[in-house]
mmCIF file of C-alpha atoms in Angstrom:
data_model
loop_
_atom_site.group_PDB
_atom_site.id
_atom_site.type_symbol
_atom_site.label_atom_id
_atom_site.label_comp_id
_atom_site.label_asym_id
_atom_site.label_seq_id
_atom_site.Cartn_x
_atom_site.Cartn_y
_atom_site.Cartn_z
ATOM 1 C CA UNK A 29 142.644 -104.112 194.486
ATOM 2 C CA UNK A 30 142.583 -100.335 194.195
ATOM 3 C CA UNK A 31 144.803 -99.158 191.348
ATOM 4 C CA UNK A 32 145.960 -100.782 188.140
ATOM 5 C CA UNK A 33 149.565 -99.651 187.703
ATOM 6 C CA UNK A 34 152.947 -101.204 188.451
ATOM 7 C CA UNK A 35 152.323 -101.732 192.160
ATOM 8 C CA UNK A 36 148.904 -103.293 191.505
ATOM 9 C CA UNK A 37 150.608 -105.736 189.149
ATOM 10 C CA UNK A 38 153.213 -106.570 191.771
ATOM 11 C CA UNK A 39 150.565 -107.021 194.485
ATOM 12 C CA UNK A 40 148.352 -109.133 192.196
ATOM 13 C CA UNK A 41 151.140 -111.531 191.295
ATOM 14 C CA UNK A 42 152.042 -112.002 194.952
ATOM 15 C CA UNK A 43 148.391 -112.354 195.999
ATOM 16 C CA UNK A 44 147.742 -115.026 193.398
ATOM 17 C CA UNK A 45 150.836 -116.957 194.483
ATOM 18 C CA UNK A 46 149.627 -116.778 198.099
ATOM 19 C CA UNK A 47 146.337 -118.386 197.073
ATOM 20 C CA UNK A 48 144.092 -115.340 197.072
ATOM 21 C CA UNK A 49 140.875 -115.165 195.089
ATOM 22 C CA UNK A 50 141.254 -112.017 192.962
ATOM 23 C CA UNK A 51 137.713 -110.719 193.268
ATOM 24 C CA UNK A 52 137.354 -107.000 192.487
ATOM 25 C CA UNK A 53 139.625 -104.324 191.032
ATOM 26 C CA UNK A 54 138.947 -100.604 190.715
ATOM 27 C CA UNK A 55 140.930 -97.863 189.013
ATOM 28 C CA UNK A 56 139.989 -94.215 188.476
ATOM 29 C CA UNK A 57 137.838 -95.041 185.419
ATOM 30 C CA UNK A 58 135.625 -97.947 184.396
ATOM 31 C CA UNK A 59 137.585 -98.598 181.172
ATOM 32 C CA UNK A 60 140.762 -98.680 183.247
ATOM 33 C CA UNK A 61 139.166 -101.127 185.677
ATOM 34 C CA UNK A 62 138.039 -103.375 182.831
ATOM 35 C CA UNK A 63 141.533 -103.366 181.320
ATOM 36 C CA UNK A 64 143.144 -104.092 184.693
ATOM 37 C CA UNK A 65 140.681 -106.916 185.400
ATOM 38 C CA UNK A 66 141.550 -108.572 182.073
ATOM 39 C CA UNK A 67 145.299 -108.120 182.434
ATOM 40 C CA UNK A 68 145.615 -109.017 186.127
ATOM 41 C CA UNK A 69 142.997 -111.761 186.340
ATOM 42 C CA UNK A 70 140.329 -110.183 188.557
ATOM 43 C CA UNK A 71 136.762 -111.409 188.378
ATOM 44 C CA UNK A 72 134.968 -108.067 188.565
ATOM 45 C CA UNK A 73 135.965 -104.561 187.457
ATOM 46 C CA UNK A 74 134.484 -101.716 189.506
ATOM 47 C CA UNK A 75 134.123 -97.997 188.912
ATOM 48 C CA UNK A 76 134.409 -97.001 192.553
ATOM 49 C CA UNK A 77 135.287 -97.849 196.138
ATOM 50 C CA UNK A 78 131.973 -99.320 197.348
ATOM 51 C CA UNK A 79 133.486 -102.151 199.360
ATOM 52 C CA UNK A 80 130.245 -102.858 201.233
ATOM 53 C CA UNK A 81 128.789 -104.719 198.244
ATOM 54 C CA UNK A 82 131.525 -107.333 198.422
ATOM 55 C CA UNK A 83 132.526 -109.760 201.154
ATOM 56 C CA UNK A 84 136.260 -109.007 201.075
ATOM 57 C CA UNK A 85 138.913 -110.294 203.446
ATOM 58 C CA UNK A 86 141.600 -107.895 202.208
ATOM 59 C CA UNK A 87 141.747 -104.652 200.248
ATOM 60 C CA UNK A 88 145.064 -103.752 198.591
ATOM 61 C CA UNK A 89 145.535 -99.993 198.202
ATOM 62 C CA UNK A 90 147.905 -99.109 195.343
ATOM 63 C CA UNK A 91 146.688 -95.604 194.471
ATOM 64 C CA UNK A 92 148.247 -92.095 194.743
ATOM 65 C CA UNK A 93 149.374 -91.186 198.255
ATOM 66 C CA UNK A 94 146.708 -88.554 198.948
ATOM 67 C CA UNK A 95 143.939 -91.167 198.630
ATOM 68 C CA UNK A 96 145.399 -93.736 201.034
ATOM 69 C CA UNK A 97 143.815 -92.512 204.262
ATOM 70 C CA UNK A 98 140.264 -92.205 202.937
ATOM 71 C CA UNK A 99 140.410 -95.514 201.096
ATOM 72 C CA UNK A 100 141.924 -97.314 204.085
ATOM 73 C CA UNK A 101 139.133 -96.112 206.370
ATOM 74 C CA UNK A 102 136.466 -97.156 203.838
ATOM 75 C CA UNK A 103 137.978 -100.611 203.531
ATOM 76 C CA UNK A 104 138.141 -101.035 207.304
ATOM 77 C CA UNK A 105 134.524 -99.881 207.617
ATOM 78 C CA UNK A 106 133.586 -102.630 205.159
ATOM 79 C CA UNK A 107 135.250 -105.197 207.430
ATOM 80 C CA UNK A 108 138.385 -105.807 205.371
ATOM 81 C CA UNK A 109 141.984 -105.879 206.488
ATOM 82 C CA UNK A 110 144.228 -103.612 204.425
ATOM 83 C CA UNK A 111 147.558 -103.739 202.667
ATOM 84 C CA UNK A 112 148.297 -100.093 201.962
ATOM 85 C CA UNK A 113 151.225 -98.855 199.911
ATOM 86 C CA UNK A 114 153.444 -96.385 201.725
ATOM 87 C CA UNK A 115 153.023 -93.770 202.824
ATOM 88 C CA UNK A 116 150.121 -95.038 204.900
ATOM 89 C CA UNK A 117 148.978 -91.407 204.919
ATOM 90 C CA UNK A 118 150.533 -88.074 203.984
ATOM 91 C CA UNK A 119 150.540 -86.919 207.622
ATOM 92 C CA UNK A 120 150.968 -88.702 210.936
ATOM 93 C CA UNK A 121 147.573 -87.685 212.319
ATOM 94 C CA UNK A 122 145.771 -89.423 209.454
ATOM 95 C CA UNK A 123 148.079 -92.445 209.776
ATOM 96 C CA UNK A 124 147.263 -92.704 213.499
ATOM 97 C CA UNK A 125 143.551 -92.508 212.672
ATOM 98 C CA UNK A 126 143.888 -95.521 210.373
ATOM 99 C CA UNK A 127 145.715 -97.509 213.055
ATOM 100 C CA UNK A 128 143.178 -96.583 215.741
ATOM 101 C CA UNK A 129 140.237 -97.345 213.448
ATOM 102 C CA UNK A 130 141.619 -100.764 212.572
ATOM 103 C CA UNK A 131 142.142 -101.637 216.230
ATOM 104 C CA UNK A 132 138.650 -100.472 217.180
ATOM 105 C CA UNK A 133 137.143 -102.799 214.576
ATOM 106 C CA UNK A 134 139.316 -105.798 215.425
ATOM 107 C CA UNK A 135 141.108 -105.549 212.084
ATOM 108 C CA UNK A 136 144.663 -104.798 211.051
ATOM 109 C CA UNK A 137 146.857 -104.016 208.093
ATOM 110 C CA UNK A 138 150.363 -104.035 206.707
ATOM 111 C CA UNK A 139 152.568 -101.603 204.783
ATOM 112 C CA UNK A 140 154.933 -102.918 202.055
ATOM 113 C CA UNK A 141 158.357 -102.239 203.502
ATOM 114 C CA UNK A 142 159.322 -105.272 201.474
ATOM 115 C CA UNK A 143 163.112 -104.922 201.579
ATOM 116 C CA UNK A 144 162.819 -106.544 205.002
ATOM 117 C CA UNK A 145 162.046 -109.721 203.098
ATOM 118 C CA UNK A 146 165.393 -110.259 201.423
ATOM 119 C CA UNK A 147 166.925 -113.268 203.200
ATOM 120 C CA UNK A 148 170.283 -111.509 203.599
ATOM 121 C CA UNK A 149 168.591 -108.604 205.395
ATOM 122 C CA UNK A 150 167.189 -111.150 207.844
ATOM 123 C CA UNK A 151 170.670 -112.634 208.191
ATOM 124 C CA UNK A 152 172.136 -109.220 209.081
ATOM 125 C CA UNK A 153 169.381 -108.676 211.631
ATOM 126 C CA UNK A 154 169.941 -112.109 213.168
ATOM 127 C CA UNK A 155 173.695 -111.521 213.507
ATOM 128 C CA UNK A 156 173.102 -108.213 215.288
ATOM 129 C CA UNK A 157 170.493 -109.781 217.559
ATOM 130 C CA UNK A 158 172.965 -112.525 218.481
ATOM 131 C CA UNK A 159 175.455 -109.838 219.480
ATOM 132 C CA UNK A 160 178.006 -110.640 216.779
ATOM 133 C CA UNK A 161 178.332 -106.990 215.737
ATOM 134 C CA UNK A 162 178.735 -105.761 219.298
ATOM 135 C CA UNK A 163 177.397 -102.319 220.191
ATOM 136 C CA UNK A 164 176.214 -100.337 217.155
ATOM 137 C CA UNK A 165 178.533 -97.390 216.518
ATOM 138 C CA UNK A 166 177.635 -96.027 213.087
ATOM 139 C CA UNK A 167 175.260 -96.452 210.178
ATOM 140 C CA UNK A 168 176.178 -95.359 206.649
ATOM 141 C CA UNK A 169 173.138 -95.627 204.379
ATOM 142 C CA UNK A 170 171.803 -94.313 201.094
ATOM 143 C CA UNK A 171 168.952 -94.754 198.651
ATOM 144 C CA UNK A 172 169.779 -93.388 195.207
ATOM 145 C CA UNK A 173 167.727 -93.390 191.994
ATOM 146 C CA UNK A 174 167.876 -91.430 188.739
ATOM 147 C CA UNK A 175 164.363 -91.636 187.311
ATOM 148 C CA UNK A 176 163.631 -87.948 188.039
ATOM 149 C CA UNK A 177 167.077 -86.715 187.025
ATOM 150 C CA UNK A 178 165.990 -84.160 184.393
ATOM 151 C CA UNK A 179 163.631 -81.205 184.651
ATOM 152 C CA UNK A 180 161.611 -82.836 181.866
ATOM 153 C CA UNK A 181 161.009 -85.953 184.004
ATOM 154 C CA UNK A 182 157.594 -85.811 185.632
ATOM 155 C CA UNK A 183 155.283 -88.042 187.655
ATOM 156 C CA UNK A 184 152.171 -87.662 189.829
ATOM 157 C CA UNK A 185 154.390 -88.004 192.921
ATOM 158 C CA UNK A 186 155.962 -84.628 192.117
ATOM 159 C CA UNK A 187 152.614 -82.898 192.740
ATOM 160 C CA UNK A 188 152.204 -82.348 196.499
ATOM 161 C CA UNK A 189 148.409 -82.520 196.171
ATOM 162 C CA UNK A 190 148.713 -86.141 195.009
ATOM 163 C CA UNK A 191 151.966 -87.305 196.567
ATOM 164 C CA UNK A 192 152.006 -85.323 199.822
ATOM 165 C CA UNK A 193 154.403 -82.705 201.232
ATOM 166 C CA UNK A 194 157.448 -84.995 200.952
ATOM 167 C CA UNK A 195 158.496 -86.864 197.815
ATOM 168 C CA UNK A 196 162.029 -88.265 197.841
ATOM 169 C CA UNK A 197 162.044 -89.050 201.548
ATOM 170 C CA UNK A 198 158.443 -90.280 201.822
ATOM 171 C CA UNK A 199 158.849 -92.367 198.684
ATOM 172 C CA UNK A 200 162.256 -94.013 199.171
ATOM 173 C CA UNK A 201 163.785 -92.520 202.311
ATOM 174 C CA UNK A 202 161.041 -94.197 204.334
ATOM 175 C CA UNK A 203 162.265 -97.568 203.037
ATOM 176 C CA UNK A 204 165.811 -96.675 204.034
ATOM 177 C CA UNK A 205 164.893 -95.699 207.594
ATOM 178 C CA UNK A 206 162.663 -98.745 208.025
ATOM 179 C CA UNK A 207 165.496 -101.003 206.917
ATOM 180 C CA UNK A 208 167.985 -99.335 209.276
ATOM 181 C CA UNK A 209 165.673 -99.684 212.267
ATOM 182 C CA UNK A 210 164.719 -103.235 211.302
ATOM 183 C CA UNK A 211 168.294 -104.459 210.911
ATOM 184 C CA UNK A 212 169.719 -102.710 213.978
ATOM 185 C CA UNK A 213 166.719 -103.196 216.284
ATOM 186 C CA UNK A 214 167.191 -99.540 217.286
ATOM 187 C CA UNK A 215 165.216 -96.348 216.710
ATOM 188 C CA UNK A 216 166.282 -93.060 215.194
ATOM 189 C CA UNK A 217 165.568 -90.723 218.109
ATOM 190 C CA UNK A 218 166.766 -87.394 216.716
ATOM 191 C CA UNK A 219 167.990 -86.009 213.419
ATOM 192 C CA UNK A 220 169.067 -82.989 211.462
ATOM 193 C CA UNK A 221 168.136 -82.837 207.784
ATOM 194 C CA UNK A 222 168.603 -80.673 204.754
ATOM 195 C CA UNK A 223 166.670 -80.969 201.488
ATOM 196 C CA UNK A 224 166.991 -79.613 197.970
ATOM 197 C CA UNK A 225 164.472 -79.106 195.202
ATOM 198 C CA UNK A 226 166.861 -79.098 192.263
ATOM 199 C CA UNK A 227 164.229 -78.562 189.573
ATOM 200 C CA UNK A 228 161.756 -75.866 190.704
ATOM 201 C CA UNK A 229 159.472 -76.649 187.762
ATOM 202 C CA UNK A 230 158.493 -79.909 186.104
ATOM 203 C CA UNK A 231 155.894 -80.403 183.412
ATOM 204 C CA UNK A 232 155.163 -76.706 183.380
ATOM 205 C CA UNK A 233 154.169 -76.628 187.042
ATOM 206 C CA UNK A 234 155.939 -75.412 190.165
ATOM 207 C CA UNK A 235 157.520 -78.104 192.343
ATOM 208 C CA UNK A 236 157.415 -77.876 196.147
ATOM 209 C CA UNK A 237 158.597 -81.405 197.025
ATOM 210 C CA UNK A 238 162.243 -82.339 197.520
ATOM 211 C CA UNK A 239 164.561 -84.123 195.079
ATOM 212 C CA UNK A 240 167.387 -84.874 197.545
ATOM 213 C CA UNK A 241 167.751 -85.259 201.313
ATOM 214 C CA UNK A 242 170.798 -85.529 203.585
ATOM 215 C CA UNK A 243 170.363 -86.572 207.223
ATOM 216 C CA UNK A 244 172.538 -87.036 210.286
ATOM 217 C CA UNK A 245 170.793 -89.177 212.882
ATOM 218 C CA UNK A 246 171.215 -90.366 216.472
ATOM 219 C CA UNK A 247 170.179 -93.912 217.364
ATOM 220 C CA UNK A 248 168.533 -95.078 220.561
ATOM 221 C CA UNK A 249 171.605 -97.135 221.469
ATOM 222 C CA UNK A 250 173.957 -94.168 221.203
ATOM 223 C CA UNK A 251 175.227 -94.710 217.682
ATOM 224 C CA UNK A 252 175.147 -92.117 214.907
ATOM 225 C CA UNK A 253 174.183 -92.380 211.262
ATOM 226 C CA UNK A 254 174.553 -90.651 207.910
ATOM 227 C CA UNK A 255 171.740 -91.018 205.352
ATOM 228 C CA UNK A 256 171.578 -89.755 201.760
ATOM 229 C CA UNK A 257 168.436 -89.947 199.624
ATOM 230 C CA UNK A 258 168.214 -88.817 196.001
ATOM 231 C CA UNK A 259 166.042 -89.341 192.944
ATOM 232 C CA UNK A 260 168.649 -87.491 190.842
ATOM 233 C CA UNK A 261 171.701 -89.787 190.986
ATOM 234 C CA UNK A 262 172.767 -90.642 187.400
ATOM 235 C CA UNK A 263 173.078 -94.360 186.790
ATOM 236 C CA UNK A 264 171.536 -95.406 190.107
ATOM 237 C CA UNK A 265 168.308 -97.285 189.434
ATOM 238 C CA UNK A 266 167.512 -98.601 192.888
ATOM 239 C CA UNK A 267 170.670 -98.146 194.912
ATOM 240 C CA UNK A 268 169.516 -98.978 198.437
ATOM 241 C CA UNK A 269 172.546 -99.619 200.670
ATOM 242 C CA UNK A 270 172.839 -100.005 204.450
ATOM 243 C CA UNK A 271 176.177 -100.486 206.228
ATOM 244 C CA UNK A 272 176.179 -100.966 209.998
ATOM 245 C CA UNK A 273 179.399 -100.854 212.033
ATOM 246 C CA UNK A 274 179.546 -102.292 215.536
ATOM 247 C CA UNK A 275 182.353 -102.673 218.017
ATOM 248 C CA UNK A 276 183.082 -106.178 216.720
ATOM 249 C CA UNK A 277 181.750 -106.442 213.197
ATOM 250 C CA UNK A 278 180.410 -104.454 210.237
ATOM 251 C CA UNK A 279 177.723 -105.553 207.782
ATOM 252 C CA UNK A 280 176.755 -104.126 204.402
ATOM 253 C CA UNK A 281 173.628 -104.974 202.398
ATOM 254 C CA UNK A 282 173.074 -103.573 198.893
ATOM 255 C CA UNK A 283 169.630 -104.182 197.419
ATOM 256 C CA UNK A 284 170.932 -104.350 193.852
ATOM 257 C CA UNK A 285 173.045 -107.367 194.944
ATOM 258 C CA UNK A 286 170.493 -108.935 197.296
ATOM 259 C CA UNK A 287 172.036 -112.397 197.321
ATOM 260 C CA UNK A 288 175.043 -111.329 199.383
ATOM 261 C CA UNK A 289 175.981 -109.727 202.690
ATOM 262 C CA UNK A 290 179.425 -108.257 203.301
ATOM 263 C CA UNK A 291 180.728 -108.901 206.816
ATOM 264 C CA UNK A 292 183.833 -107.033 207.987
ATOM 265 C CA UNK A 293 186.079 -107.589 210.998
ATOM 266 C CA UNK A 294 189.390 -106.048 211.966
ATOM 267 C CA UNK A 295 191.222 -109.268 211.142
ATOM 268 C CA UNK A 296 189.491 -109.805 207.799
ATOM 269 C CA UNK A 297 186.221 -109.752 205.947
ATOM 270 C CA UNK A 298 184.014 -112.147 204.021
ATOM 271 C CA UNK A 299 181.168 -112.121 201.548
ATOM 272 C CA UNK A 300 178.285 -114.286 202.730
ATOM 273 C CA UNK A 301 176.126 -115.659 199.932
ATOM 274 C CA UNK A 302 172.496 -116.695 200.293
ATOM 275 C CA UNK A 303 172.714 -120.379 201.148
ATOM 276 C CA UNK A 304 169.985 -122.039 203.229
ATOM 277 C CA UNK A 305 172.615 -124.432 204.607
ATOM 278 C CA UNK A 306 174.458 -121.641 206.440
ATOM 279 C CA UNK A 307 171.918 -118.913 207.314
ATOM 280 C CA UNK A 308 169.784 -118.122 210.359
ATOM 281 C CA UNK A 309 166.354 -119.700 210.729
ATOM 282 C CA UNK A 310 164.477 -116.530 209.782
ATOM 283 C CA UNK A 311 166.594 -116.041 206.659
ATOM 284 C CA UNK A 312 166.176 -119.673 205.636
ATOM 285 C CA UNK A 313 162.386 -119.321 205.908
ATOM 286 C CA UNK A 314 162.502 -116.757 203.093
ATOM 287 C CA UNK A 315 164.725 -118.815 200.785
ATOM 288 C CA UNK A 316 162.353 -120.112 198.111
ATOM 289 C CA UNK A 317 164.922 -121.550 195.703
ATOM 290 C CA UNK A 318 168.246 -123.335 196.252
ATOM 291 C CA UNK A 319 171.524 -121.458 196.624
ATOM 292 C CA UNK A 320 172.864 -120.188 193.313
ATOM 293 C CA UNK A 321 169.376 -119.534 191.910
ATOM 294 C CA UNK A 322 168.867 -115.769 192.350
ATOM 295 C CA UNK A 323 165.988 -114.296 194.322
ATOM 296 C CA UNK A 324 164.932 -110.675 193.935
ATOM 297 C CA UNK A 325 162.337 -107.969 194.494
ATOM 298 C CA UNK A 326 159.250 -109.921 193.454
ATOM 299 C CA UNK A 327 160.310 -112.815 195.695
ATOM 300 C CA UNK A 328 160.561 -110.400 198.623
ATOM 301 C CA UNK A 329 157.147 -108.990 197.775
ATOM 302 C CA UNK A 330 155.646 -112.473 197.502
ATOM 303 C CA UNK A 331 156.907 -113.324 200.991
ATOM 304 C CA UNK A 332 155.533 -110.057 202.393
ATOM 305 C CA UNK A 333 152.050 -110.707 200.988
ATOM 306 C CA UNK A 334 152.060 -114.314 202.213
ATOM 307 C CA UNK A 335 153.037 -113.130 205.708
ATOM 308 C CA UNK A 336 150.366 -110.409 205.624
ATOM 309 C CA UNK A 337 147.662 -112.929 204.809
ATOM 310 C CA UNK A 338 148.944 -115.250 207.536
ATOM 311 C CA UNK A 339 148.779 -112.436 210.110
ATOM 312 C CA UNK A 340 145.251 -111.544 208.989
ATOM 313 C CA UNK A 341 144.316 -115.202 209.559
ATOM 314 C CA UNK A 342 145.608 -115.012 213.138
ATOM 315 C CA UNK A 343 149.037 -116.581 212.668
ATOM 316 C CA UNK A 344 152.283 -115.167 214.016
ATOM 317 C CA UNK A 345 155.064 -114.227 211.614
ATOM 318 C CA UNK A 346 158.403 -112.578 212.307
ATOM 319 C CA UNK A 347 159.190 -109.049 211.169
ATOM 320 C CA UNK A 348 155.950 -108.132 209.383
ATOM 321 C CA UNK A 349 155.647 -104.360 208.739
ATOM 322 C CA UNK A 350 152.331 -103.464 210.353
ATOM 323 C CA UNK A 351 150.199 -100.310 210.397
ATOM 324 C CA UNK A 352 152.203 -99.009 213.359
ATOM 325 C CA UNK A 353 155.288 -99.090 211.116
ATOM 326 C CA UNK A 354 153.386 -96.946 208.624
ATOM 327 C CA UNK A 355 152.662 -94.424 211.381
ATOM 328 C CA UNK A 356 156.333 -94.539 212.373
ATOM 329 C CA UNK A 357 157.367 -93.685 208.800
ATOM 330 C CA UNK A 358 154.989 -90.703 208.781
ATOM 331 C CA UNK A 359 156.439 -89.416 212.057
ATOM 332 C CA UNK A 360 160.014 -89.640 210.748
ATOM 333 C CA UNK A 361 159.024 -87.949 207.493
ATOM 334 C CA UNK A 362 157.538 -85.058 209.454
ATOM 335 C CA UNK A 363 160.683 -84.820 211.572
ATOM 336 C CA UNK A 364 162.798 -84.601 208.417
ATOM 337 C CA UNK A 365 160.635 -81.841 206.926
ATOM 338 C CA UNK A 366 160.520 -79.970 210.246
ATOM 339 C CA UNK A 367 164.293 -80.114 210.656
ATOM 340 C CA UNK A 368 164.915 -78.968 207.090
ATOM 341 C CA UNK A 369 162.523 -76.051 207.500
ATOM 342 C CA UNK A 370 163.906 -74.983 210.895
ATOM 343 C CA UNK A 371 167.530 -75.852 209.991
ATOM 344 C CA UNK A 372 168.054 -77.490 213.366
ATOM 345 C CA UNK A 373 168.110 -80.835 215.235
ATOM 346 C CA UNK A 374 164.680 -82.250 216.065
ATOM 347 C CA UNK A 375 163.429 -85.147 218.153
ATOM 348 C CA UNK A 376 161.439 -87.864 216.388
ATOM 349 C CA UNK A 377 158.022 -88.154 217.985
ATOM 350 C CA UNK A 378 157.198 -91.562 219.433
ATOM 351 C CA UNK A 379 154.101 -93.469 218.384
#
């Protein structure tokens, strides 16, 4: 495990539940590594990234964005598969290098687009795949948070040298786009975007990364979409919402109410609740407790890690976000930044 913060805690809990041996953890300092090893249950704290001294099956990368590419390549060189927090890299060229390097060494990796792992997301995807929605016409989607609302709010992600050239979109907009493409089984092929940096200074330093993003997108099947991303939306803690409208049926998933899926038709609508007795096979696979016993974010993360380990062991699992999905996210992020800079429509580059 590289890193000892919130995401390392989340990864560690899921890894332990999946049966992993928590061998080595490294943070930026030896005292930090020792603390993390005690708190998270790792056998050995380490001061650096010398993976070659350990026989590791998997390296989890939960460090600042700018370090992901270098650490991923080192882990692959040591013969380990990787689970790398998004963004896989802060530019698409580096992300492609990671994918190519993994393939050349017969290894692979995953990227935690974990909202795919809510059972009701899988149910929406299954209904669209069965044709129940008809042809996709529109997507109305948003991801709203408020944790960077004030100019006094600061975080390492704000600094482009640590977080990369995009903040709000790379951090949470990438989740939104991944979820849209996953649910609809379509690609965003072109887009026009505008961004705003509301607070030009935070923590006494100049800010170059965006606080808010608005996007109009065209889908591969001919539909259109409207996306709004903000880290400055008062009262919204993790407001990830995707609504898809087809010629026959609409569906709306809201991550803060993950146990339900709204389904709308012209002659009425209904609220589907997570119930293994009534859901699709793929959704039922991710139901870990009976209906009426809520599942949430950590449950989704646990399922993602378990699937990642299964894939690394040569098994097949449905809907696992792989390294190629990390490259895809980098390409869309670059398209968003390019469109905002040029103030025009741009095509999203294919992998």
